[in-house]
Short mmCIF file of C-alpha atoms in Angstrom, two decimals:
data_model
loop_
_atom_site.label_atom_id
_atom_site.label_comp_id
_atom_site.label_asym_id
_atom_site.label_seq_id
_atom_site.Cartn_x
_atom_site.Cartn_y
_atom_site.Cartn_z
CA MET K 1 111.37 211.07 77.88
CA PRO K 2 114.18 213.64 78.45
CA VAL K 3 117.56 212.24 79.23
CA PRO K 4 118.93 213.60 82.54
CA SER K 5 122.01 215.73 82.13
CA ARG K 6 125.09 214.15 83.53
CA GLN K 7 127.76 216.12 85.55
CA PRO K 8 131.25 215.60 84.18
CA PRO K 9 133.38 213.39 86.38
CA PRO K 10 135.51 215.28 88.88
CA PRO K 11 138.95 215.89 87.85
CA SER K 12 141.74 213.58 88.94
CA ARG K 13 144.42 214.65 91.42
CA ALA K 14 146.77 215.17 88.53
CA GLU K 15 144.27 217.28 86.59
CA GLU K 16 143.59 219.38 89.77
CA ARG K 17 147.25 219.96 90.26
CA ALA K 18 147.80 220.90 86.64
CA LEU K 19 144.91 223.39 86.93
CA LEU K 20 146.50 224.88 90.12
CA GLU K 21 149.92 225.06 88.26
CA ARG K 22 148.11 227.12 85.58
CA VAL K 23 146.64 229.36 88.21
CA ALA K 24 150.04 229.98 89.69
CA ALA K 25 151.23 231.11 86.23
CA GLY K 26 148.44 233.71 86.22
CA ASP K 27 146.04 231.82 83.88
CA GLY K 28 142.64 233.44 84.50
CA ASP K 29 140.72 230.75 82.66
CA ALA K 30 142.27 228.12 84.95
CA PHE K 31 141.35 230.14 87.95
CA ALA K 32 137.80 230.30 86.65
CA GLY K 33 137.76 226.54 86.22
CA LEU K 34 139.15 226.02 89.74
CA TYR K 35 136.51 228.33 91.13
CA ASP K 36 133.70 226.49 89.37
CA LEU K 37 135.11 223.19 90.62
CA TYR K 38 135.47 224.25 94.26
CA HIS K 39 132.69 226.81 94.70
CA PRO K 40 129.88 224.16 95.48
CA ARG K 41 132.17 222.27 97.82
CA LEU K 42 133.25 225.35 99.68
CA VAL K 43 129.68 226.71 100.05
CA ARG K 44 128.49 223.42 101.57
CA TYR K 45 131.47 223.03 103.90
CA LEU K 46 131.48 226.72 104.98
CA TYR K 47 127.77 226.81 105.55
CA ARG K 48 127.94 223.80 107.86
CA LEU K 49 130.95 225.12 109.60
CA THR K 50 129.88 228.79 110.07
CA ARG K 51 126.08 228.32 110.00
CA SER K 52 125.80 231.70 108.34
CA ALA K 53 124.88 232.34 104.62
CA GLU K 54 126.25 235.82 104.98
CA LEU K 55 129.63 234.67 106.18
CA VAL K 56 129.89 231.98 103.57
CA ASP K 57 129.90 234.51 100.64
CA GLU K 58 132.49 236.59 102.41
CA VAL K 59 134.75 233.45 103.27
CA VAL K 60 134.43 231.94 99.83
CA ASN K 61 135.77 235.15 98.30
CA ASP K 62 138.59 235.34 100.87
CA VAL K 63 139.47 231.63 100.09
CA MET K 64 139.50 232.08 96.35
CA MET K 65 141.64 235.25 96.64
CA ALA K 66 144.14 233.30 98.83
CA VAL K 67 144.14 230.47 96.29
CA TRP K 68 144.80 232.96 93.44
CA HIS K 69 147.69 234.65 95.31
CA GLY K 70 149.06 231.59 96.96
CA ALA K 71 148.92 228.86 94.11
CA GLY K 72 152.61 229.22 93.49
CA GLY K 73 153.23 228.22 97.15
CA PHE K 74 151.47 224.91 96.82
CA ARG K 75 154.17 222.26 97.17
CA GLY K 76 152.14 219.17 96.34
CA HIS K 77 152.60 217.35 99.70
CA SER K 78 148.80 216.87 99.81
CA ARG K 79 145.93 216.85 97.59
CA VAL K 80 144.78 220.20 96.18
CA SER K 81 141.42 219.83 97.90
CA THR K 82 143.18 219.42 101.22
CA TRP K 83 145.14 222.61 100.67
CA VAL K 84 142.02 224.51 99.53
CA LEU K 85 139.86 223.27 102.50
CA GLY K 86 142.73 224.18 104.75
CA ILE K 87 142.58 227.71 103.58
CA ALA K 88 138.82 227.65 103.90
CA TYR K 89 138.96 226.47 107.52
CA ARG K 90 141.45 229.11 108.48
CA GLN K 91 139.49 231.87 106.74
CA ALA K 92 136.33 230.75 108.34
CA MET K 93 137.85 230.70 111.87
CA LYS K 94 139.16 234.25 111.21
CA ALA K 95 135.71 235.43 110.11
CA LEU K 96 133.98 233.87 113.14
CA GLY K 97 136.61 235.45 115.37
CA ARG K 98 135.99 238.90 113.92
CA ARG K 99 132.24 238.46 114.29
CA LYS K 100 132.68 237.36 117.87
CA ARG K 101 134.99 240.33 118.72
CA ARG K 102 132.55 242.75 117.25
CA GLY K 103 129.72 241.17 119.26
CA VAL K 104 127.74 240.12 116.13
CA SER K 105 125.86 236.85 116.58
CA VAL K 106 125.89 234.25 113.78
CA GLU K 107 122.28 233.15 113.06
CA PRO K 108 122.11 229.37 112.96
CA ALA K 109 121.40 227.76 109.61
CA GLN K 110 117.79 227.32 108.87
CA LEU K 111 116.65 224.35 106.85
CA ASP K 112 113.59 224.39 104.80
CA ARG K 113 110.67 223.73 107.03
CA ALA K 114 107.97 223.76 104.49
CA GLY K 115 107.02 220.62 102.77
CA GLY K 116 104.56 218.20 101.51
CA GLY K 117 102.48 215.70 103.33
CA GLU K 118 104.39 212.48 102.78
CA ASP K 119 105.39 210.76 105.90
CA ARG K 120 108.83 209.82 104.68
CA ALA K 121 109.67 213.34 103.57
CA MET K 122 108.37 214.69 106.78
CA GLN K 123 110.54 212.34 108.84
CA SER K 124 113.50 213.17 106.69
CA ARG K 125 112.97 216.88 107.22
CA GLU K 126 112.55 216.30 111.02
CA LEU K 127 115.72 214.29 111.13
CA ARG K 128 117.62 216.95 109.28
CA LEU K 129 116.29 219.67 111.57
CA THR K 130 117.28 217.51 114.60
CA LEU K 131 120.73 216.87 113.28
CA ASP K 132 121.12 220.58 112.37
CA ALA K 133 120.19 221.62 115.90
CA ALA K 134 122.54 219.04 117.32
CA LEU K 135 125.43 220.18 115.15
CA GLY K 136 124.61 223.72 116.25
CA GLU K 137 125.63 222.72 119.85
CA LEU K 138 129.21 221.86 118.69
CA SER K 139 131.93 224.39 118.55
CA PRO K 140 133.15 225.43 115.01
CA ASP K 141 136.29 223.33 115.43
CA GLN K 142 134.21 220.20 116.43
CA ARG K 143 131.81 220.88 113.41
CA ALA K 144 134.84 221.13 111.17
CA VAL K 145 136.04 217.63 112.16
CA VAL K 146 132.64 216.18 111.64
CA GLU K 147 132.04 217.97 108.36
CA LEU K 148 135.37 216.91 107.03
CA THR K 149 134.95 213.25 108.10
CA TYR K 150 131.41 212.53 107.17
CA TYR K 151 130.55 214.87 104.37
CA HIS K 152 133.97 215.17 102.63
CA GLY K 153 135.43 211.84 103.49
CA TYR K 154 138.77 213.02 104.70
CA SER K 155 140.94 210.77 106.93
CA TYR K 156 142.06 212.02 110.38
CA PRO K 157 145.57 212.68 109.12
CA GLU K 158 144.26 214.85 106.27
CA ILE K 159 142.01 216.65 108.66
CA ALA K 160 145.01 217.40 110.90
CA GLU K 161 146.75 218.81 107.85
CA ILE K 162 143.77 221.03 106.81
CA MET K 163 143.23 222.33 110.30
CA GLU K 164 146.96 222.52 111.11
CA ILE K 165 146.55 220.56 114.42
CA PRO K 166 148.02 217.37 115.73
CA LEU K 167 146.40 214.09 114.83
CA GLY K 168 145.58 213.51 118.53
CA THR K 169 143.64 216.75 118.59
CA VAL K 170 141.55 215.68 115.65
CA LYS K 171 140.67 212.42 117.44
CA THR K 172 139.84 214.28 120.68
CA ARG K 173 137.57 216.79 118.94
CA MET K 174 135.73 213.91 117.18
CA PHE K 175 135.38 211.99 120.47
CA HIS K 176 133.86 215.02 122.15
CA ALA K 177 131.80 215.97 119.04
CA ARG K 178 130.27 212.45 119.03
CA LYS K 179 129.51 212.57 122.68
CA LEU K 180 127.77 215.93 122.42
CA LEU K 181 125.90 214.79 119.34
CA ARG K 182 124.68 211.66 121.10
CA ALA K 183 123.50 213.70 124.04
CA ALA K 184 121.75 216.29 121.83
CA LEU K 185 119.99 213.62 119.86
CA ARG K 186 118.83 211.89 123.02
CA ARG K 187 117.37 215.14 124.30
CA ALA K 188 115.57 215.56 120.98
CA GLU K 189 113.86 212.32 121.13
CA ARG K 190 110.25 212.45 121.94
CA PRO K 191 108.87 209.67 124.18
CA VAL K 192 106.16 207.60 122.43
CA ARG K 193 103.23 207.33 124.64
CA GLY K 194 101.48 203.96 125.05
CA LEU K 195 104.47 201.76 124.25
#
């Protein structure tokens, strides 16, 4: 029986900071390592935020270019990941704004709708589709708060730093996002006949 390959453990905060310091010194190998470390996280985050695969590629490139040029400006007041996701958030908002000004619509994310016949897998896909549709009703700023909280595990103060907004604004956006999500999920429920 083949042994499953294990992913190396994520680097510690100190290791990430050291990597970023090497990037600031112009070390291309360190930049490649940082890119490999953050690319999957950025793709997931930006896809959920922008809901556009086309925008994700553009924004990831913008983010990593900003990291390359701005690494020397990192002061260490936060985690490296907070700094990088802050750049990603701002770049995504700029990209969405450019699209909106040009009148280009952003196609909502499409989850895989094909699948096997297992009831559990089918229910899981249906739940993902329902959640995706509900998240689609949120503004990008509300989706960002939900994404950073539930998918990335950031605290409200960290989210305030990433998004460069007051802590109260984070809480307000989460309050309204939860309210909208509850309403969207209630609308998506299908009444069960005969019960």
